[in-house]
Amino acid sequence: MMQIDTEGLLSGCEYIPSPNCDDRPSSEIKLLVIHNISLPPDEFGGNGVQQLFTNTLDANEHPYYAIIANFKVSAHFYVRRDGRIIQFVSCLKRAWHAGESCWQGSIRCNDYSLGIELEGTDTVPFTDAQYAALQTLTQVLRAAYSIGGIAGHSDIAPQRKTDPGSCFDWTRYLTSLS
């Protein structure tokens, strides 16, 4: 059974430490933020996301990588198309996933949220394996922390972001948590 240990790490998943994190200003974790990402854009199965989150992306490997290779970003978790979960940042640390953001009047969502990236795009449906993994991950995180809300990146940064996109089935996801 998956659980979060005292180091803020999820048991039973691969952990690839990202340098793109820092200390939280407070220990309260009250929000999950759902994202999507694919690198190269609209392609699945490669190592681009892991390389981006660990600052090892080769700017010459793909034209898009030249634009983003120097970005310093991360998320706590990444859910592959096959449902495999990779953790990049301890839940006890602040990952750099939300950017300029606001949720229920509180700015700087990175300070109090956990970021979950789904391998995908706004325009391609997510897989059954991803929904199953996301459901389990959400339940484990809710058991470990006082999470009061779940939002999409587009909900907390609507002028800048569109993810997880119209193909993310919020009803399916939220119903699975009941």
Tab-separated table of N, CA and C in Angstrom:
chain	number	residue	atom	x	y	z
A	1	MET	N	0.842	-1.190	0.000
A	1	MET	CA	0.000	0.000	0.000
A	1	MET	C	0.889	1.257	0.000
A	2	MET	N	0.550	2.182	-0.858
A	2	MET	CA	1.312	3.430	-0.933
A	2	MET	C	1.042	4.287	0.290
A	3	GLN	N	2.093	5.001	0.695
A	3	GLN	CA	1.940	5.974	1.772
A	3	GLN	C	3.062	6.995	1.672
A	4	ILE	N	2.869	8.111	2.343
A	4	ILE	CA	3.880	9.161	2.404
A	4	ILE	C	4.686	8.944	3.676
A	5	ASP	N	6.014	8.891	3.532
A	5	ASP	CA	6.853	8.677	4.712
A	5	ASP	C	7.203	10.007	5.388
A	6	THR	N	7.989	9.955	6.436
A	6	THR	CA	8.328	11.159	7.211
A	6	THR	C	9.205	12.133	6.427
A	7	GLU	N	9.784	11.680	5.327
A	7	GLU	CA	10.607	12.550	4.464
A	7	GLU	C	9.760	13.212	3.378
A	8	GLY	N	8.450	12.897	3.349
A	8	GLY	CA	7.571	13.448	2.322
A	8	GLY	C	7.648	12.715	1.002
A	9	LEU	N	8.116	11.460	1.044
A	9	LEU	CA	8.261	10.670	-0.174
A	9	LEU	C	7.202	9.580	-0.231
A	10	LEU	N	6.734	9.299	-1.452
A	10	LEU	CA	5.717	8.291	-1.686
A	10	LEU	C	6.373	6.926	-1.837
A	11	SER	N	5.937	5.970	-1.038
A	11	SER	CA	6.469	4.616	-1.157
A	11	SER	C	5.973	3.988	-2.452
A	12	GLY	N	6.762	3.110	-3.005
A	12	GLY	CA	6.336	2.363	-4.177
A	12	GLY	C	6.434	3.092	-5.496
A	13	CYS	N	7.133	4.199	-5.533
A	13	CYS	CA	7.308	4.889	-6.812
A	13	CYS	C	8.757	5.316	-6.957
A	14	GLU	N	9.144	5.588	-8.193
A	14	GLU	CA	10.502	6.043	-8.469
A	14	GLU	C	10.664	7.477	-7.967
A	15	TYR	N	11.804	7.771	-7.398
A	15	TYR	CA	12.112	9.124	-6.935
A	15	TYR	C	13.339	9.618	-7.688
A	16	ILE	N	13.161	10.707	-8.423
A	16	ILE	CA	14.245	11.359	-9.156
A	16	ILE	C	14.328	12.779	-8.611
A	17	PRO	N	15.250	13.083	-7.719
A	17	PRO	CA	15.287	14.402	-7.078
A	17	PRO	C	15.512	15.545	-8.071
A	18	SER	N	14.665	16.548	-7.981
A	18	SER	CA	14.816	17.764	-8.768
A	18	SER	C	15.501	18.828	-7.919
A	19	PRO	N	16.432	19.575	-8.510
A	19	PRO	CA	17.028	20.690	-7.773
A	19	PRO	C	16.097	21.905	-7.720
A	20	ASN	N	15.002	21.848	-8.470
A	20	ASN	CA	14.101	22.989	-8.598
A	20	ASN	C	13.028	22.964	-7.515
A	21	CYS	N	13.465	23.233	-6.306
A	21	CYS	CA	12.574	23.263	-5.154
A	21	CYS	C	13.275	24.035	-4.048
A	22	ASP	N	12.518	24.388	-3.041
A	22	ASP	CA	13.093	25.056	-1.882
A	22	ASP	C	12.177	24.837	-0.688
A	23	ASP	N	12.507	25.466	0.419
A	23	ASP	CA	11.707	25.295	1.628
A	23	ASP	C	10.378	26.027	1.498
A	24	ARG	N	9.352	25.425	2.041
A	24	ARG	CA	8.039	26.081	2.095
A	24	ARG	C	8.068	27.159	3.184
A	25	PRO	N	7.367	28.274	2.963
A	25	PRO	CA	7.301	29.286	4.020
A	25	PRO	C	6.452	28.835	5.210
A	26	SER	N	5.559	27.868	4.970
A	26	SER	CA	4.801	27.280	6.076
A	26	SER	C	4.617	25.811	5.747
A	27	SER	N	4.296	25.023	6.741
A	27	SER	CA	4.186	23.583	6.523
A	27	SER	C	2.799	23.165	6.055
A	28	GLU	N	1.855	24.105	6.010
A	28	GLU	CA	0.490	23.750	5.627
A	28	GLU	C	0.400	23.429	4.138
A	29	ILE	N	-0.116	22.251	3.836
A	29	ILE	CA	-0.387	21.835	2.463
A	29	ILE	C	-1.894	21.711	2.358
A	30	LYS	N	-2.509	22.558	1.535
A	30	LYS	CA	-3.966	22.570	1.500
A	30	LYS	C	-4.565	22.466	0.101
A	31	LEU	N	-3.723	22.295	-0.916
A	31	LEU	CA	-4.231	22.292	-2.292
A	31	LEU	C	-3.448	21.303	-3.154
A	32	LEU	N	-4.166	20.580	-4.025
A	32	LEU	CA	-3.548	19.801	-5.093
A	32	LEU	C	-3.780	20.557	-6.394
A	33	VAL	N	-2.734	20.680	-7.197
A	33	VAL	CA	-2.863	21.330	-8.497
A	33	VAL	C	-2.573	20.284	-9.570
A	34	ILE	N	-3.546	20.109	-10.477
A	34	ILE	CA	-3.433	19.137	-11.555
A	34	ILE	C	-2.972	19.852	-12.824
A	35	HIS	N	-1.931	19.319	-13.442
A	35	HIS	CA	-1.337	19.881	-14.653
A	35	HIS	C	-1.294	18.810	-15.741
A	36	ASN	N	-0.895	19.225	-16.950
A	36	ASN	CA	-0.471	18.253	-17.952
A	36	ASN	C	0.795	18.766	-18.611
A	37	ILE	N	1.589	17.840	-19.121
A	37	ILE	CA	2.841	18.186	-19.786
A	37	ILE	C	3.232	17.050	-20.723
A	38	SER	N	3.813	17.410	-21.837
A	38	SER	CA	4.420	16.429	-22.733
A	38	SER	C	5.603	17.098	-23.416
A	39	LEU	N	6.686	16.363	-23.476
A	39	LEU	CA	7.903	16.873	-24.122
A	39	LEU	C	8.541	15.759	-24.935
A	40	PRO	N	8.822	16.052	-26.218
A	40	PRO	CA	8.423	17.243	-26.954
A	40	PRO	C	6.900	17.410	-26.924
A	41	PRO	N	6.418	18.624	-27.223
A	41	PRO	CA	4.971	18.866	-27.186
A	41	PRO	C	4.207	17.833	-28.021
A	42	ASP	N	3.146	17.324	-27.452
A	42	ASP	CA	2.243	16.371	-28.100
A	42	ASP	C	2.868	15.005	-28.361
A	43	GLU	N	3.975	14.704	-27.712
A	43	GLU	CA	4.609	13.390	-27.832
A	43	GLU	C	4.725	12.774	-26.445
A	44	PHE	N	4.492	11.474	-26.393
A	44	PHE	CA	4.499	10.774	-25.108
A	44	PHE	C	5.578	9.703	-25.082
A	45	GLY	N	6.037	9.371	-23.883
A	45	GLY	CA	6.918	8.236	-23.691
A	45	GLY	C	8.395	8.550	-23.584
A	46	GLY	N	8.799	9.756	-23.877
A	46	GLY	CA	10.221	10.097	-23.812
A	46	GLY	C	10.655	10.530	-22.425
A	47	ASN	N	11.882	11.009	-22.350
A	47	ASN	CA	12.453	11.441	-21.075
A	47	ASN	C	12.526	12.963	-20.939
A	48	GLY	N	11.889	13.693	-21.829
A	48	GLY	CA	11.970	15.146	-21.807
A	48	GLY	C	11.513	15.776	-20.505
A	49	VAL	N	10.434	15.283	-19.941
A	49	VAL	CA	9.918	15.871	-18.696
A	49	VAL	C	10.908	15.651	-17.562
A	50	GLN	N	11.410	14.436	-17.438
A	50	GLN	CA	12.396	14.154	-16.391
A	50	GLN	C	13.624	15.046	-16.571
A	51	GLN	N	14.054	15.229	-17.810
A	51	GLN	CA	15.217	16.072	-18.077
A	51	GLN	C	14.924	17.532	-17.747
A	52	LEU	N	13.723	18.008	-18.076
A	52	LEU	CA	13.350	19.385	-17.743
A	52	LEU	C	13.367	19.590	-16.232
A	53	PHE	N	12.777	18.659	-15.503
A	53	PHE	CA	12.668	18.799	-14.049
A	53	PHE	C	14.000	18.625	-13.327
A	54	THR	N	14.994	18.064	-14.008
A	54	THR	CA	16.312	17.866	-13.385
A	54	THR	C	17.392	18.735	-14.037
A	55	ASN	N	16.970	19.702	-14.840
A	55	ASN	CA	17.882	20.654	-15.505
A	55	ASN	C	18.911	19.976	-16.403
A	56	THR	N	18.510	18.885	-17.050
A	56	THR	CA	19.414	18.169	-17.953
A	56	THR	C	18.883	18.120	-19.382
A	57	LEU	N	17.924	18.967	-19.699
A	57	LEU	CA	17.330	18.993	-21.037
A	57	LEU	C	18.336	19.537	-22.045
A	58	ASP	N	18.561	18.809	-23.121
A	58	ASP	CA	19.495	19.214	-24.172
A	58	ASP	C	18.772	20.135	-25.146
A	59	ALA	N	19.157	21.391	-25.177
A	59	ALA	CA	18.508	22.388	-26.026
A	59	ALA	C	18.606	22.045	-27.504
A	60	ASN	N	19.543	21.204	-27.886
A	60	ASN	CA	19.727	20.835	-29.293
A	60	ASN	C	18.920	19.606	-29.708
A	61	GLU	N	18.297	18.939	-28.754
A	61	GLU	CA	17.589	17.694	-29.049
A	61	GLU	C	16.284	17.914	-29.803
A	62	HIS	N	15.635	19.050	-29.585
A	62	HIS	CA	14.357	19.362	-30.229
A	62	HIS	C	14.233	20.881	-30.290
A	63	PRO	N	13.666	21.458	-31.362
A	63	PRO	CA	13.554	22.925	-31.446
A	63	PRO	C	12.858	23.565	-30.254
A	64	TYR	N	11.838	22.909	-29.713
A	64	TYR	CA	11.129	23.467	-28.560
A	64	TYR	C	12.015	23.505	-27.318
A	65	TYR	N	12.922	22.550	-27.212
A	65	TYR	CA	13.794	22.497	-26.043
A	65	TYR	C	14.691	23.722	-25.946
A	66	ALA	N	15.040	24.318	-27.076
A	66	ALA	CA	15.865	25.530	-27.050
A	66	ALA	C	15.153	26.668	-26.333
A	67	ILE	N	13.830	26.675	-26.376
A	67	ILE	CA	13.029	27.716	-25.719
A	67	ILE	C	12.963	27.502	-24.213
A	68	ILE	N	12.883	26.244	-23.780
A	68	ILE	CA	12.604	25.950	-22.367
A	68	ILE	C	13.779	25.366	-21.591
A	69	ALA	N	14.896	25.116	-22.252
A	69	ALA	CA	16.005	24.398	-21.613
A	69	ALA	C	16.516	25.075	-20.344
A	70	ASN	N	16.392	26.371	-20.236
A	70	ASN	CA	16.892	27.072	-19.049
A	70	ASN	C	15.819	27.348	-18.005
A	71	PHE	N	14.600	26.869	-18.242
A	71	PHE	CA	13.537	27.040	-17.250
A	71	PHE	C	13.873	26.210	-16.016
A	72	LYS	N	13.561	26.720	-14.866
A	72	LYS	CA	13.745	26.005	-13.597
A	72	LYS	C	12.357	25.685	-13.051
A	73	VAL	N	11.873	24.506	-13.398
A	73	VAL	CA	10.528	24.095	-12.999
A	73	VAL	C	10.566	22.675	-12.450
A	74	SER	N	9.523	22.315	-11.737
A	74	SER	CA	9.392	20.965	-11.196
A	74	SER	C	7.953	20.761	-10.762
A	75	ALA	N	7.653	19.543	-10.431
A	75	ALA	CA	6.383	19.194	-9.795
A	75	ALA	C	6.711	18.124	-8.769
A	76	HIS	N	5.798	17.924	-7.862
A	76	HIS	CA	6.020	16.868	-6.875
A	76	HIS	C	5.915	15.497	-7.537
A	77	PHE	N	4.897	15.336	-8.391
A	77	PHE	CA	4.630	14.035	-8.999
A	77	PHE	C	4.364	14.174	-10.487
A	78	TYR	N	4.692	13.104	-11.206
A	78	TYR	CA	4.462	13.001	-12.643
A	78	TYR	C	3.839	11.636	-12.898
A	79	VAL	N	2.676	11.620	-13.533
A	79	VAL	CA	1.965	10.372	-13.804
A	79	VAL	C	2.056	10.083	-15.297
A	80	ARG	N	2.799	9.020	-15.633
A	80	ARG	CA	2.999	8.624	-17.032
A	80	ARG	C	1.700	8.066	-17.621
A	81	ARG	N	1.657	7.886	-18.924
A	81	ARG	CA	0.473	7.373	-19.622
A	81	ARG	C	0.105	5.967	-19.135
A	82	ASP	N	1.106	5.194	-18.716
A	82	ASP	CA	0.847	3.832	-18.230
A	82	ASP	C	0.478	3.793	-16.745
A	83	GLY	N	0.361	4.964	-16.112
A	83	GLY	CA	-0.014	5.038	-14.707
A	83	GLY	C	1.151	5.034	-13.740
A	84	ARG	N	2.358	4.887	-14.268
A	84	ARG	CA	3.539	4.893	-13.396
A	84	ARG	C	3.733	6.291	-12.818
A	85	ILE	N	3.994	6.367	-11.523
A	85	ILE	CA	4.193	7.641	-10.829
A	85	ILE	C	5.676	7.829	-10.554
A	86	ILE	N	6.165	9.015	-10.879
A	86	ILE	CA	7.536	9.405	-10.546
A	86	ILE	C	7.435	10.629	-9.634
A	87	GLN	N	8.178	10.620	-8.551
A	87	GLN	CA	8.223	11.777	-7.659
A	87	GLN	C	9.523	12.526	-7.896
A	88	PHE	N	9.424	13.872	-7.963
A	88	PHE	CA	10.592	14.710	-8.187
A	88	PHE	C	10.939	15.585	-6.984
A	89	VAL	N	9.951	15.914	-6.174
A	89	VAL	CA	10.162	16.801	-5.026
A	89	VAL	C	9.422	16.227	-3.826
A	90	SER	N	10.076	16.227	-2.690
A	90	SER	CA	9.422	15.805	-1.455
A	90	SER	C	8.200	16.680	-1.207
A	91	CYS	N	7.171	16.092	-0.660
A	91	CYS	CA	5.974	16.872	-0.311
A	91	CYS	C	6.274	17.947	0.725
A	92	LEU	N	7.361	17.781	1.460
A	92	LEU	CA	7.720	18.754	2.491
A	92	LEU	C	8.395	19.995	1.906
A	93	LYS	N	8.775	19.926	0.625
A	93	LYS	CA	9.439	21.048	-0.052
A	93	LYS	C	8.465	21.743	-1.004
A	94	ARG	N	8.806	22.939	-1.402
A	94	ARG	CA	8.022	23.702	-2.373
A	94	ARG	C	8.569	23.396	-3.772
A	95	ALA	N	7.742	22.771	-4.596
A	95	ALA	CA	8.096	22.552	-6.003
A	95	ALA	C	7.706	23.807	-6.785
A	96	TRP	N	8.306	23.974	-7.931
A	96	TRP	CA	8.081	25.177	-8.741
A	96	TRP	C	7.211	24.826	-9.942
A	97	HIS	N	5.911	24.667	-9.695
A	97	HIS	CA	4.974	24.218	-10.727
A	97	HIS	C	3.879	25.210	-11.052
A	98	ALA	N	3.491	26.054	-10.142
A	98	ALA	CA	2.308	26.888	-10.343
A	98	ALA	C	2.618	28.268	-10.915
A	99	GLY	N	3.803	28.787	-10.650
A	99	GLY	CA	4.122	30.140	-11.100
A	99	GLY	C	3.237	31.162	-10.405
A	100	GLU	N	3.065	32.298	-11.053
A	100	GLU	CA	2.187	33.335	-10.511
A	100	GLU	C	0.769	32.775	-10.494
A	101	SER	N	0.165	32.720	-9.302
A	101	SER	CA	-1.087	31.995	-9.160
A	101	SER	C	-1.862	32.475	-7.942
A	102	CYS	N	-3.157	32.120	-7.929
A	102	CYS	CA	-4.030	32.512	-6.816
A	102	CYS	C	-5.151	31.486	-6.696
A	103	TRP	N	-5.425	31.075	-5.464
A	103	TRP	CA	-6.525	30.145	-5.189
A	103	TRP	C	-7.283	30.636	-3.962
A	104	GLN	N	-8.560	30.877	-4.138
A	104	GLN	CA	-9.445	31.347	-3.060
A	104	GLN	C	-8.847	32.528	-2.303
A	105	GLY	N	-8.301	33.477	-3.055
A	105	GLY	CA	-7.753	34.696	-2.470
A	105	GLY	C	-6.333	34.592	-1.948
A	106	SER	N	-5.756	33.397	-1.956
A	106	SER	CA	-4.374	33.215	-1.496
A	106	SER	C	-3.444	33.118	-2.703
A	107	ILE	N	-2.468	34.006	-2.752
A	107	ILE	CA	-1.518	34.009	-3.860
A	107	ILE	C	-0.382	33.021	-3.597
A	108	ARG	N	0.495	32.860	-4.575
A	108	ARG	CA	1.689	32.007	-4.465
A	108	ARG	C	1.329	30.565	-4.101
A	109	CYS	N	0.568	29.934	-4.972
A	109	CYS	CA	0.084	28.570	-4.701
A	109	CYS	C	1.198	27.569	-4.440
A	110	ASN	N	2.385	27.784	-4.998
A	110	ASN	CA	3.487	26.854	-4.718
A	110	ASN	C	3.756	26.736	-3.223
A	111	ASP	N	3.480	27.807	-2.479
A	111	ASP	CA	3.767	27.823	-1.044
A	111	ASP	C	2.973	26.767	-0.275
A	112	TYR	N	1.765	26.442	-0.736
A	112	TYR	CA	0.874	25.586	0.043
A	112	TYR	C	0.230	24.463	-0.769
A	113	SER	N	0.799	24.166	-1.937
A	113	SER	CA	0.192	23.138	-2.782
A	113	SER	C	1.172	22.025	-3.128
A	114	LEU	N	0.603	20.951	-3.651
A	114	LEU	CA	1.359	19.860	-4.245
A	114	LEU	C	0.988	19.838	-5.722
A	115	GLY	N	1.984	19.744	-6.582
A	115	GLY	CA	1.754	19.728	-8.021
A	115	GLY	C	1.832	18.315	-8.578
A	116	ILE	N	0.812	17.947	-9.344
A	116	ILE	CA	0.774	16.642	-10.010
A	116	ILE	C	0.677	16.889	-11.511
A	117	GLU	N	1.691	16.470	-12.235
A	117	GLU	CA	1.712	16.574	-13.692
A	117	GLU	C	1.262	15.249	-14.287
A	118	LEU	N	0.328	15.317	-15.212
A	118	LEU	CA	-0.089	14.149	-15.968
A	118	LEU	C	0.571	14.219	-17.340
A	119	GLU	N	1.147	13.116	-17.789
A	119	GLU	CA	1.721	13.103	-19.127
A	119	GLU	C	0.565	13.206	-20.116
A	120	GLY	N	0.492	14.341	-20.798
A	120	GLY	CA	-0.615	14.549	-21.714
A	120	GLY	C	-0.635	15.953	-22.259
A	121	THR	N	-1.722	16.248	-22.946
A	121	THR	CA	-1.937	17.565	-23.529
A	121	THR	C	-3.383	17.982	-23.281
A	122	ASP	N	-3.690	19.213	-23.624
A	122	ASP	CA	-5.062	19.698	-23.474
A	122	ASP	C	-6.024	18.982	-24.417
A	123	THR	N	-5.512	18.382	-25.480
A	123	THR	CA	-6.369	17.901	-26.567
A	123	THR	C	-6.414	16.382	-26.739
A	124	VAL	N	-5.755	15.630	-25.873
A	124	VAL	CA	-5.752	14.170	-25.963
A	124	VAL	C	-6.290	13.606	-24.646
A	125	PRO	N	-7.282	12.715	-24.714
A	125	PRO	CA	-7.809	12.133	-23.476
A	125	PRO	C	-6.719	11.424	-22.668
A	126	PHE	N	-6.872	11.467	-21.363
A	126	PHE	CA	-5.952	10.780	-20.463
A	126	PHE	C	-6.349	9.309	-20.392
A	127	THR	N	-5.440	8.473	-19.938
A	127	THR	CA	-5.672	7.021	-19.946
A	127	THR	C	-6.342	6.543	-18.661
A	128	ASP	N	-6.955	5.371	-18.761
A	128	ASP	CA	-7.550	4.748	-17.577
A	128	ASP	C	-6.497	4.547	-16.495
A	129	ALA	N	-5.293	4.149	-16.911
A	129	ALA	CA	-4.211	3.936	-15.944
A	129	ALA	C	-3.848	5.227	-15.226
A	130	GLN	N	-3.893	6.349	-15.930
A	130	GLN	CA	-3.597	7.633	-15.288
A	130	GLN	C	-4.681	8.009	-14.279
A	131	TYR	N	-5.936	7.820	-14.634
A	131	TYR	CA	-7.008	8.134	-13.685
A	131	TYR	C	-6.906	7.242	-12.445
A	132	ALA	N	-6.599	5.973	-12.630
A	132	ALA	CA	-6.465	5.062	-11.479
A	132	ALA	C	-5.300	5.493	-10.587
A	133	ALA	N	-4.163	5.817	-11.197
A	133	ALA	CA	-3.001	6.258	-10.409
A	133	ALA	C	-3.277	7.583	-9.717
A	134	LEU	N	-3.932	8.502	-10.416
A	134	LEU	CA	-4.249	9.805	-9.834
A	134	LEU	C	-5.209	9.654	-8.663
A	135	GLN	N	-6.192	8.773	-8.793
A	135	GLN	CA	-7.118	8.528	-7.695
A	135	GLN	C	-6.372	8.011	-6.465
A	136	THR	N	-5.528	7.007	-6.662
A	136	THR	CA	-4.775	6.443	-5.539
A	136	THR	C	-3.851	7.479	-4.926
A	137	LEU	N	-3.122	8.190	-5.767
A	137	LEU	CA	-2.204	9.222	-5.280
A	137	LEU	C	-2.958	10.289	-4.487
A	138	THR	N	-4.077	10.738	-5.000
A	138	THR	CA	-4.874	11.758	-4.305
A	138	THR	C	-5.330	11.250	-2.942
A	139	GLN	N	-5.794	10.023	-2.880
A	139	GLN	CA	-6.253	9.467	-1.600
A	139	GLN	C	-5.108	9.369	-0.597
A	140	VAL	N	-3.927	8.963	-1.059
A	140	VAL	CA	-2.763	8.876	-0.173
A	140	VAL	C	-2.372	10.269	0.318
A	141	LEU	N	-2.367	11.240	-0.564
A	141	LEU	CA	-2.001	12.604	-0.171
A	141	LEU	C	-3.023	13.209	0.773
A	142	ARG	N	-4.288	12.947	0.540
A	142	ARG	CA	-5.330	13.454	1.442
A	142	ARG	C	-5.227	12.814	2.822
A	143	ALA	N	-4.801	11.565	2.879
A	143	ALA	CA	-4.639	10.902	4.178
A	143	ALA	C	-3.455	11.479	4.946
A	144	ALA	N	-2.456	11.978	4.227
A	144	ALA	CA	-1.240	12.484	4.870
A	144	ALA	C	-1.312	13.970	5.212
A	145	TYR	N	-2.097	14.725	4.454
A	145	TYR	CA	-2.114	16.189	4.610
A	145	TYR	C	-3.553	16.698	4.648
A	146	SER	N	-3.728	17.903	5.163
A	146	SER	CA	-5.062	18.517	5.274
A	146	SER	C	-5.422	19.242	3.986
A	147	ILE	N	-5.554	18.489	2.925
A	147	ILE	CA	-5.831	19.080	1.615
A	147	ILE	C	-7.310	19.427	1.530
A	148	GLY	N	-7.587	20.699	1.348
A	148	GLY	CA	-8.966	21.174	1.297
A	148	GLY	C	-9.476	21.433	-0.103
A	149	GLY	N	-8.591	21.411	-1.102
A	149	GLY	CA	-9.033	21.711	-2.451
A	149	GLY	C	-8.196	21.043	-3.515
A	150	ILE	N	-8.806	20.915	-4.671
A	150	ILE	CA	-8.146	20.387	-5.854
A	150	ILE	C	-8.492	21.329	-6.986
A	151	ALA	N	-7.481	21.762	-7.730
A	151	ALA	CA	-7.706	22.713	-8.819
A	151	ALA	C	-6.814	22.365	-10.002
A	152	GLY	N	-7.236	22.805	-11.155
A	152	GLY	CA	-6.389	22.702	-12.329
A	152	GLY	C	-5.462	23.904	-12.391
A	153	HIS	N	-4.374	23.758	-13.125
A	153	HIS	CA	-3.463	24.883	-13.310
A	153	HIS	C	-4.232	26.071	-13.902
A	154	SER	N	-5.168	25.767	-14.800
A	154	SER	CA	-5.976	26.817	-15.419
A	154	SER	C	-6.873	27.540	-14.414
A	155	ASP	N	-7.193	26.893	-13.311
A	155	ASP	CA	-8.032	27.518	-12.281
A	155	ASP	C	-7.251	28.517	-11.435
A	156	ILE	N	-5.961	28.267	-11.243
A	156	ILE	CA	-5.163	29.124	-10.365
A	156	ILE	C	-4.333	30.151	-11.140
A	157	ALA	N	-4.260	29.980	-12.463
A	157	ALA	CA	-3.521	30.918	-13.323
A	157	ALA	C	-4.253	31.035	-14.667
A	158	PRO	N	-5.526	31.477	-14.637
A	158	PRO	CA	-6.357	31.428	-15.852
A	158	PRO	C	-5.876	32.314	-17.006
A	159	GLN	N	-5.145	33.357	-16.740
A	159	GLN	CA	-4.653	34.202	-17.820
A	159	GLN	C	-3.455	33.576	-18.533
A	160	ARG	N	-2.773	32.635	-17.865
A	160	ARG	CA	-1.547	32.064	-18.424
A	160	ARG	C	-1.663	30.612	-18.843
A	161	LYS	N	-2.526	29.837	-18.208
A	161	LYS	CA	-2.494	28.387	-18.380
A	161	LYS	C	-3.855	27.811	-18.767
A	162	THR	N	-3.820	26.697	-19.498
A	162	THR	CA	-5.040	26.013	-19.934
A	162	THR	C	-5.129	24.586	-19.407
A	163	ASP	N	-4.056	24.092	-18.808
A	163	ASP	CA	-4.046	22.695	-18.372
A	163	ASP	C	-4.750	22.498	-17.024
A	164	PRO	N	-5.307	21.326	-16.816
A	164	PRO	CA	-5.096	20.090	-17.542
A	164	PRO	C	-5.883	19.970	-18.848
A	165	GLY	N	-6.693	20.946	-19.202
A	165	GLY	CA	-7.339	20.974	-20.507
A	165	GLY	C	-8.719	20.350	-20.539
A	166	SER	N	-9.372	20.545	-21.670
A	166	SER	CA	-10.759	20.092	-21.819
A	166	SER	C	-10.888	18.573	-21.889
A	167	CYS	N	-9.818	17.859	-22.152
A	167	CYS	CA	-9.880	16.391	-22.198
A	167	CYS	C	-9.726	15.753	-20.821
A	168	PHE	N	-9.430	16.560	-19.808
A	168	PHE	CA	-9.364	15.993	-18.455
A	168	PHE	C	-10.781	15.872	-17.931
A	169	ASP	N	-11.169	14.680	-17.506
A	169	ASP	CA	-12.525	14.391	-17.041
A	169	ASP	C	-12.620	14.635	-15.532
A	170	TRP	N	-12.959	15.884	-15.192
A	170	TRP	CA	-13.055	16.258	-13.781
A	170	TRP	C	-14.111	15.430	-13.048
A	171	THR	N	-15.248	15.197	-13.705
A	171	THR	CA	-16.320	14.426	-13.062
A	171	THR	C	-15.835	13.021	-12.727
A	172	ARG	N	-15.190	12.375	-13.685
A	172	ARG	CA	-14.654	11.019	-13.449
A	172	ARG	C	-13.675	11.028	-12.277
A	173	TYR	N	-12.760	11.971	-12.294
A	173	TYR	CA	-11.736	12.046	-11.257
A	173	TYR	C	-12.357	12.307	-9.885
A	174	LEU	N	-13.148	13.346	-9.779
A	174	LEU	CA	-13.695	13.734	-8.475
A	174	LEU	C	-14.673	12.683	-7.947
A	175	THR	N	-15.446	12.068	-8.816
A	175	THR	CA	-16.363	11.011	-8.400
A	175	THR	C	-15.609	9.814	-7.851
A	176	SER	N	-14.434	9.530	-8.430
A	176	SER	CA	-13.644	8.384	-7.975
A	176	SER	C	-13.113	8.566	-6.561
A	177	LEU	N	-13.112	9.790	-6.079
A	177	LEU	CA	-12.579	10.076	-4.743
A	177	LEU	C	-13.632	9.938	-3.645
A	178	SER	N	-14.904	9.826	-4.044
A	178	SER	CA	-15.991	9.759	-3.054
A	178	SER	C	-16.014	8.435	-2.346
